[in-house]
Tab-separated table of C-alpha atoms and ligand atoms in Angstrom:
chain	number	residue	atom	x	y	z
A	1	ARG	CA	104.365	95.634	113.697
A	2	SER	CA	100.760	96.591	114.051
A	3	ARG	CA	98.005	94.732	112.278
A	4	ILE	CA	95.819	96.267	109.562
A	5	PHE	CA	92.546	94.818	108.277
A	6	SER	CA	90.156	96.213	105.688
A	7	GLY	CA	87.672	94.975	103.110
A	8	MET	CA	85.554	96.047	100.172
A	9	GLN	CA	82.332	94.621	98.815
A	10	PRO	CA	82.092	93.120	95.323
A	11	THR	CA	78.877	95.078	94.712
A	12	SER	CA	79.731	96.368	91.254
A	13	ASP	CA	81.726	95.435	88.141
A	14	SER	CA	84.057	98.291	88.943
A	15	LEU	CA	85.215	100.097	92.035
A	16	GLN	CA	84.672	103.850	91.990
A	17	LEU	CA	87.270	106.541	92.575
A	18	GLY	CA	86.072	107.132	96.175
A	19	ASN	CA	86.873	103.509	97.052
A	20	TYR	CA	90.314	103.998	95.564
A	21	LEU	CA	91.192	107.372	97.118
A	22	GLY	CA	89.393	106.858	100.443
A	23	ALA	CA	90.630	103.335	101.125
A	24	LEU	CA	92.666	101.456	98.533
A	25	THR	CA	95.561	103.948	98.328
A	26	GLN	CA	95.883	103.781	102.136
A	27	TRP	CA	95.910	99.980	101.944
A	28	VAL	CA	98.832	100.071	99.549
A	29	ALA	CA	100.754	102.617	101.613
A	30	LEU	CA	100.169	100.829	104.926
A	31	GLN	CA	101.298	97.399	103.716
A	32	GLU	CA	104.879	98.758	103.653
A	33	ASP	CA	105.340	98.705	107.404
A	34	HIS	CA	102.328	96.873	108.846
A	35	ASP	CA	100.985	93.333	108.822
A	36	ALA	CA	98.155	93.917	106.402
A	37	ILE	CA	95.125	91.741	105.650
A	38	TYR	CA	92.803	92.745	102.801
A	39	CYS	CA	89.561	91.047	101.958
A	40	VAL	CA	86.893	90.944	99.252
A	41	VAL	CA	83.863	90.848	101.544
A	42	ASP	CA	81.498	88.731	99.487
A	43	LEU	CA	79.330	87.781	102.484
A	44	HIS	CA	78.591	91.475	102.974
A	45	ALA	CA	77.598	91.743	99.319
A	46	LEU	CA	74.969	89.014	99.865
A	47	THR	CA	72.972	91.487	101.988
A	48	VAL	CA	71.607	93.035	98.783
A	49	ASN	CA	70.797	89.693	97.134
A	50	PRO	CA	73.001	89.733	94.023
A	51	ASP	CA	72.636	87.363	91.094
A	52	PRO	CA	74.928	84.357	91.878
A	53	ALA	CA	76.888	84.383	88.614
A	54	VAL	CA	77.321	88.139	88.807
A	55	LEU	CA	78.579	87.963	92.408
A	56	ARG	CA	81.168	85.307	91.504
A	57	GLU	CA	82.446	87.409	88.594
A	58	ARG	CA	82.549	90.610	90.661
A	59	THR	CA	84.484	88.883	93.423
A	60	ARG	CA	87.338	88.120	91.004
A	61	ARG	CA	87.109	91.574	89.438
A	62	THR	CA	87.351	93.248	92.839
A	63	ALA	CA	90.409	91.181	93.780
A	64	ALA	CA	92.010	92.054	90.410
A	65	GLN	CA	91.465	95.750	91.138
A	66	PHE	CA	93.147	95.407	94.559
A	67	LEU	CA	96.171	93.836	92.859
A	68	ALA	CA	96.237	96.437	90.080
A	69	ALA	CA	96.183	99.206	92.694
A	70	GLY	CA	99.313	97.734	94.248
A	71	VAL	CA	98.179	95.351	96.990
A	72	ASP	CA	101.100	92.915	97.044
A	73	PRO	CA	100.188	89.358	98.052
A	74	ALA	CA	103.838	88.690	98.918
A	75	ARG	CA	103.617	91.285	101.686
A	76	SER	CA	99.910	91.339	102.536
A	77	ILE	CA	97.261	88.676	102.923
A	78	LEU	CA	94.636	89.010	100.182
A	79	PHE	CA	91.608	86.707	100.336
A	80	VAL	CA	87.864	86.279	99.907
A	81	GLN	CA	85.774	86.492	103.093
A	82	SER	CA	83.623	83.385	102.476
A	83	HIS	CA	86.777	81.256	102.082
A	84	VAL	CA	87.360	81.673	105.813
A	85	PRO	CA	84.133	80.523	107.523
A	86	GLU	CA	85.338	81.873	110.894
A	87	HIS	CA	84.022	85.310	109.805
A	88	ALA	CA	80.410	84.123	109.722
A	89	GLU	CA	80.884	82.108	112.908
A	90	LEU	CA	82.256	85.000	114.940
A	91	ALA	CA	79.515	87.239	113.548
A	92	TRP	CA	76.961	85.026	115.294
A	93	LEU	CA	78.707	85.360	118.657
A	94	LEU	CA	78.907	89.122	118.212
A	95	SER	CA	75.295	89.463	117.097
A	96	CYS	CA	74.358	87.985	120.477
A	97	GLN	CA	76.332	90.826	122.100
A	98	THR	CA	74.801	93.635	120.024
A	99	GLY	CA	71.712	95.487	121.169
A	100	PHE	CA	68.808	95.622	118.712
A	101	GLY	CA	68.536	99.376	119.300
A	102	GLU	CA	72.274	99.785	118.940
A	103	ALA	CA	72.244	98.139	115.492
A	104	GLY	CA	69.150	100.148	114.564
A	105	ARG	CA	71.037	103.429	115.048
A	106	MET	CA	73.442	102.747	112.171
A	107	THR	CA	72.854	105.506	109.631
A	108	GLN	CA	73.985	103.404	106.650
A	109	PHE	CA	71.273	100.854	107.478
A	110	LYS	CA	68.701	103.620	107.847
A	111	ASP	CA	69.679	105.128	104.481
A	112	LYS	CA	69.796	101.863	102.544
A	113	SER	CA	66.691	100.331	104.121
A	114	SER	CA	64.631	103.481	103.578
A	115	LYS	CA	65.381	103.132	99.851
A	116	GLN	CA	64.560	99.410	99.762
A	117	GLY	CA	61.463	99.347	101.987
A	118	THR	CA	60.811	96.922	104.886
A	119	GLU	CA	60.071	93.908	102.707
A	120	GLY	CA	63.054	94.522	100.393
A	121	THR	CA	65.481	94.968	103.296
A	122	THR	CA	67.204	91.823	104.556
A	123	VAL	CA	68.073	90.970	108.147
A	124	GLY	CA	71.611	90.588	106.752
A	125	LEU	CA	71.682	94.288	105.913
A	126	PHE	CA	70.677	95.030	109.503
A	127	THR	CA	73.479	92.875	110.945
A	128	TYR	CA	76.042	94.000	108.334
A	129	PRO	CA	78.085	96.046	110.858
A	130	VAL	CA	78.220	93.040	113.220
A	131	LEU	CA	79.805	90.939	110.461
A	132	MET	CA	82.212	93.808	109.870
A	133	ALA	CA	83.153	93.770	113.564
A	134	ALA	CA	83.789	90.018	113.257
A	135	ASP	CA	86.097	90.619	110.258
A	136	ILE	CA	88.123	93.088	112.282
A	137	LEU	CA	88.228	91.377	115.698
A	138	LEU	CA	89.119	87.984	114.233
A	139	TYR	CA	92.623	89.190	113.389
A	140	GLY	CA	93.550	91.257	116.448
A	141	THR	CA	93.381	94.318	114.197
A	142	ASP	CA	94.960	97.554	115.462
A	143	LEU	CA	94.095	99.829	112.558
A	144	VAL	CA	91.297	99.849	109.958
A	145	PRO	CA	91.851	102.066	106.892
A	146	VAL	CA	88.424	103.179	105.612
A	147	GLY	CA	86.567	106.211	104.283
A	148	GLU	CA	84.461	108.497	106.452
A	149	ASP	CA	81.219	106.582	105.723
A	150	GLN	CA	82.511	103.625	107.753
A	151	ARG	CA	83.326	105.609	110.921
A	152	GLN	CA	80.104	104.711	112.729
A	153	HIS	CA	80.462	101.005	111.907
A	154	LEU	CA	83.968	101.087	113.273
A	155	GLU	CA	82.712	102.697	116.455
A	156	LEU	CA	80.406	99.681	116.864
A	157	SER	CA	83.392	97.336	116.390
A	158	ARG	CA	85.210	99.216	119.152
A	159	ASP	CA	82.188	99.060	121.471
A	160	LEU	CA	81.868	95.306	120.900
A	161	ALA	CA	85.594	94.785	121.540
A	162	GLN	CA	85.369	96.714	124.798
A	163	ARG	CA	82.271	94.728	125.770
A	164	LEU	CA	84.084	91.416	125.257
A	165	ASN	CA	87.073	92.681	127.215
A	166	SER	CA	84.982	93.793	130.164
A	167	ARG	CA	82.982	90.556	130.151
A	168	PHE	CA	85.759	88.031	129.544
A	169	GLY	CA	88.833	89.890	130.754
A	170	LYS	CA	91.193	92.564	129.493
A	171	GLY	CA	93.039	91.607	126.326
A	172	THR	CA	90.414	89.128	125.114
A	173	VAL	CA	90.345	91.058	121.836
A	174	VAL	CA	92.203	94.087	120.470
A	175	VAL	CA	90.188	97.336	120.339
A	176	PRO	CA	90.654	98.640	116.750
A	177	GLU	CA	91.254	102.257	115.706
A	178	PRO	CA	89.997	103.814	112.473
A	179	HIS	CA	92.585	105.108	110.010
A	180	ILE	CA	90.784	107.813	108.026
A	181	VAL	CA	92.811	110.223	105.898
A	182	LYS	CA	90.985	113.529	106.108
A	183	ALA	CA	91.751	114.955	102.641
A	184	THR	CA	90.229	111.998	100.781
A	185	ALA	CA	87.879	110.580	103.437
A	186	LYS	CA	84.829	111.428	101.368
A	187	ILE	CA	84.798	111.794	97.603
A	188	TYR	CA	81.478	113.148	96.341
A	189	ASP	CA	79.191	112.239	93.464
A	190	LEU	CA	79.959	114.438	90.427
A	191	GLN	CA	76.245	115.079	89.787
A	192	ASP	CA	75.285	115.541	93.435
A	193	PRO	CA	78.393	116.867	95.165
A	194	THR	CA	76.821	116.790	98.624
A	195	SER	CA	76.357	112.969	98.516
A	196	LYS	CA	79.220	110.499	98.623
A	197	MET	CA	80.264	108.748	95.440
A	198	SER	CA	78.976	105.181	95.749
A	199	LYS	CA	79.343	102.012	93.621
A	200	SER	CA	75.651	101.296	93.726
A	201	ALA	CA	74.415	104.867	93.216
A	202	GLU	CA	71.008	105.138	91.562
A	203	SER	CA	72.490	106.939	88.568
A	204	PRO	CA	76.016	106.150	87.313
A	205	ASN	CA	76.441	109.649	85.823
A	206	GLY	CA	78.146	111.056	88.910
A	207	LEU	CA	80.606	108.165	89.265
A	208	ILE	CA	84.170	107.754	88.133
A	209	GLU	CA	84.342	103.990	87.709
A	210	LEU	CA	87.880	102.626	87.572
A	211	LEU	CA	87.090	100.163	84.779
A	212	ASP	CA	84.814	102.348	82.698
A	213	ASP	CA	85.411	103.385	79.106
A	214	LEU	CA	87.804	106.365	79.218
A	215	LYS	CA	85.586	108.434	76.924
A	216	VAL	CA	82.708	107.980	79.362
A	217	VAL	CA	84.962	108.947	82.290
A	218	THR	CA	86.032	112.120	80.449
A	219	LYS	CA	82.440	113.005	79.627
A	220	ARG	CA	81.339	112.563	83.240
A	221	ILE	CA	84.115	114.808	84.543
A	222	LYS	CA	83.296	117.455	81.948
A	223	SER	CA	79.615	117.384	82.947
A	224	ALA	CA	80.289	117.515	86.714
A	225	VAL	CA	77.919	119.865	88.552
A	226	THR	CA	79.642	123.074	89.714
A	227	ASP	CA	78.194	126.482	90.667
A	228	THR	CA	77.334	129.810	89.095
A	229	GLU	CA	80.496	131.643	90.201
A	230	ARG	CA	83.675	131.589	88.115
A	231	GLU	CA	86.381	131.342	90.757
A	232	ILE	CA	88.317	128.100	91.269
A	233	ARG	CA	88.582	127.968	95.039
A	234	PHE	CA	88.426	125.183	97.646
A	235	ASP	CA	85.320	125.873	99.734
A	236	PRO	CA	83.349	122.661	100.397
A	237	LEU	CA	80.316	124.464	101.849
A	238	ALA	CA	79.831	127.150	99.218
A	239	LYS	CA	81.404	125.284	96.282
A	240	PRO	CA	81.063	121.521	96.853
A	241	GLY	CA	81.424	120.569	93.164
A	242	ILE	CA	84.631	122.527	92.487
A	243	SER	CA	86.077	121.493	95.867
A	244	ASN	CA	85.475	117.829	95.059
A	245	LEU	CA	87.250	118.209	91.693
A	246	LEU	CA	90.197	119.910	93.428
A	247	THR	CA	90.364	117.102	96.021
A	248	ILE	CA	90.495	114.444	93.299
A	249	TYR	CA	93.032	116.429	91.266
A	250	SER	CA	95.268	116.919	94.289
A	251	ALA	CA	95.067	113.287	95.417
A	252	LEU	CA	95.951	111.893	91.980
A	253	THR	CA	98.837	114.281	91.278
A	254	GLY	CA	100.263	114.794	94.758
A	255	ARG	CA	100.012	118.580	94.201
A	256	SER	CA	98.481	120.569	97.052
A	257	VAL	CA	95.033	122.128	96.720
A	258	GLU	CA	96.618	125.578	97.358
A	259	ALA	CA	99.044	125.085	94.474
A	260	LEU	CA	96.151	124.115	92.207
A	261	GLU	CA	94.125	127.162	93.280
A	262	GLN	CA	97.077	129.369	92.327
A	263	GLU	CA	97.638	127.613	89.038
A	264	TYR	CA	93.981	127.988	88.047
A	265	ALA	CA	93.572	131.596	89.216
A	266	GLY	CA	91.829	133.455	86.381
A	267	LYS	CA	91.089	130.261	84.435
A	268	GLY	CA	87.637	128.795	83.820
A	269	TYR	CA	85.857	125.710	85.168
A	270	GLY	CA	86.163	124.179	81.694
A	271	ASP	CA	89.986	124.345	81.896
A	272	LEU	CA	89.997	122.638	85.284
A	273	LYS	CA	87.675	119.871	84.110
A	274	LYS	CA	89.617	119.278	80.895
A	275	ASP	CA	92.932	118.975	82.740
A	276	LEU	CA	91.460	116.803	85.485
A	277	ALA	CA	89.970	114.469	82.879
A	278	GLU	CA	93.485	114.044	81.443
A	279	VAL	CA	94.930	113.334	84.894
A	280	VAL	CA	92.268	110.699	85.548
A	281	VAL	CA	92.704	109.089	82.109
A	282	ASP	CA	96.506	108.956	82.612
A	283	PHE	CA	95.946	107.188	85.916
A	284	LEU	CA	93.266	104.798	84.628
A	285	THR	CA	94.966	103.717	81.389
A	286	PRO	CA	97.738	101.584	82.967
A	287	PHE	CA	95.438	100.609	85.856
A	288	GLN	CA	92.899	99.080	83.466
A	289	GLU	CA	95.652	97.256	81.571
A	290	ARG	CA	96.850	95.667	84.799
A	291	VAL	CA	93.314	94.641	85.799
A	292	HIS	CA	92.723	93.013	82.415
A	293	GLY	CA	96.028	91.194	82.756
A	294	TYR	CA	94.926	89.649	86.067
A	295	LEU	CA	91.482	88.799	84.714
A	296	ALA	CA	92.974	87.094	81.663
A	297	ASP	CA	94.503	84.487	83.976
A	298	PRO	CA	91.773	83.511	86.461
A	299	ALA	CA	93.636	80.356	87.545
A	300	SER	CA	96.585	82.382	88.866
A	301	LEU	CA	94.220	84.848	90.500
A	302	ASP	CA	92.368	82.029	92.242
A	303	GLU	CA	95.684	80.646	93.435
A	304	VAL	CA	96.653	83.970	95.015
A	305	LEU	CA	93.267	84.046	96.759
A	306	ALA	CA	93.539	80.432	97.949
A	307	ASP	CA	96.979	81.079	99.407
A	308	GLY	CA	95.641	84.216	101.122
A	309	ALA	CA	92.712	82.243	102.567
A	310	ASP	CA	95.104	79.645	104.036
A	311	ARG	CA	97.183	82.335	105.695
A	312	ALA	CA	94.112	84.212	106.965
A	313	GLN	CA	92.505	81.080	108.337
A	314	ALA	CA	95.672	80.153	110.226
A	315	LEU	CA	95.254	83.437	112.126
A	316	ALA	CA	91.459	83.381	112.442
A	317	ALA	CA	90.909	79.807	113.653
A	318	PRO	CA	92.742	80.092	117.013
A	319	THR	CA	90.993	83.404	117.788
A	320	LEU	CA	87.580	81.900	117.162
A	321	GLU	CA	88.440	78.792	119.172
A	322	ARG	CA	89.487	80.976	122.112
A	323	LEU	CA	86.268	82.996	121.894
A	324	TYR	CA	84.039	79.901	121.645
A	325	ASP	CA	85.674	78.746	124.846
A	326	ARG	CA	85.212	82.112	126.594
A	327	PHE	CA	81.532	82.190	125.628
A	328	GLY	CA	81.113	78.783	127.304
A	329	LEU	CA	80.428	76.643	124.260
A	330	LEU	CA	81.350	73.028	125.019
A	331	ARG	CA	84.086	72.085	122.568
A	332	ARG	CA	83.937	68.841	120.639
A	333	ARG	CA	86.494	66.206	121.681
B	1	AQP	N1	82.906	108.285	98.290
B	1	AQP	C1	83.851	107.744	99.038
B	1	AQP	N2	84.892	108.482	99.477
B	1	AQP	C2	85.861	107.924	100.246
B	1	AQP	N3	85.860	106.624	100.617
B	1	AQP	C3	84.848	105.860	100.191
B	1	AQP	N4	84.548	104.556	100.369
B	1	AQP	C4	83.381	104.268	99.730
B	1	AQP	N5	82.916	105.363	99.127
B	1	AQP	C5	83.796	106.365	99.395
B	1	AQP	C6	85.368	103.613	101.107
B	1	AQP	O1	85.639	102.526	100.243
B	1	AQP	C7	85.576	101.310	100.980
B	1	AQP	C8	84.528	100.445	100.296
B	1	AQP	O2	83.707	99.832	101.147
B	1	AQP	P1	82.517	98.899	100.736
B	1	AQP	O3	82.725	98.282	99.417
B	1	AQP	O4	82.384	97.956	101.874
B	1	AQP	O5	81.218	99.758	100.676
B	1	AQP	P2	80.774	101.207	100.900
B	1	AQP	O6	81.562	101.907	101.953
B	1	AQP	O7	79.309	101.198	101.109
B	1	AQP	O8	81.177	101.810	99.476
B	1	AQP	P3	80.252	102.085	98.238
B	1	AQP	O9	81.110	102.383	97.056
B	1	AQP	O10	79.226	103.113	98.583
B	1	AQP	O11	79.577	100.681	97.979
B	1	AQP	P4	78.047	100.256	97.966
B	1	AQP	O12	77.427	101.072	96.911
B	1	AQP	O13	78.079	98.806	97.626
B	1	AQP	O14	77.479	100.519	99.326
B	1	AQP	C9	85.291	101.685	102.424
B	1	AQP	O15	86.497	101.818	103.136
B	1	AQP	C10	84.625	103.019	102.283
B	1	AQP	O16	84.744	103.823	103.429
């Protein structure tokens, strides 16, 4: 069985629909016939300096949303990144293998740091993709299910893996492959349908947040930006807003975009939005109930996470030990 690893940051009280459709649904599907490891990457979230109490709360909330989406801790390993210190340790080794210029070419860093300014941007944000490579390489990961925005970071993980293999010998680490499902690889902001939907967007109005009030969700879908035509047609270049709504509709119902185009031929944008809002509300209602169930029992949730951390660490520790040795660090007796 091949090995899957993926993570999500606890950077918001709620995940957004892009996180769910771009990544989380693939996580749930892949755990059926792969060895899957899923992680709340709290160390990554530190790069934007969150309030400590808020971070702690969001870490549990993020784990609860993984479980509510169907991540099954009996089949997969589910844990919190900082519970397994090998992640931070391997990140140091890898940061000493990453070129400064190479890290500086990461577009996500360029985007986020340009918004925050030089003084507001942490060194942690700069080395974020190196920590991500450590997460992946620590487990001999074959496949990483992510959305399109993570493709470049994954390319860096592959480059680092190949670098270690050419320096220390073939097979030192596994070179990971991205698993990106084209149809849902990038869900767009409802108010700005040429930008990706993002948890920490400047304005929440274009987000579908999984834990938001259902009336707010409905209102946001009904006020989604469209275009001045009337035809309901999938055409991401000419009609990014309508195409995004069709993508979401199709992904949540399992109906093809073509079938939806036919069904809505001659109907108005208002009809599409009203029906989509119902589809989203029908999906979110039981999802939110499950999340609140997990959050009502934090002791059990913490137990699931502790068990996951034990299982993850059992895999991570020997890999790190082997790499420390390859790098020439004298091991303690
Ligand atoms: N809009 C999206 N469409 C499809 N997939 C998406 N992902 C994120 N946004 C979309 C995927 O969800 C996972 C979450 O990764 P993350 O939490 O590490 O952070 P991110 O990629 O930076 O996601 P966000 O929501 O934009 O978070 P913030 O605002 O904190 O930066 C990844 O697999 C990602 O590809």
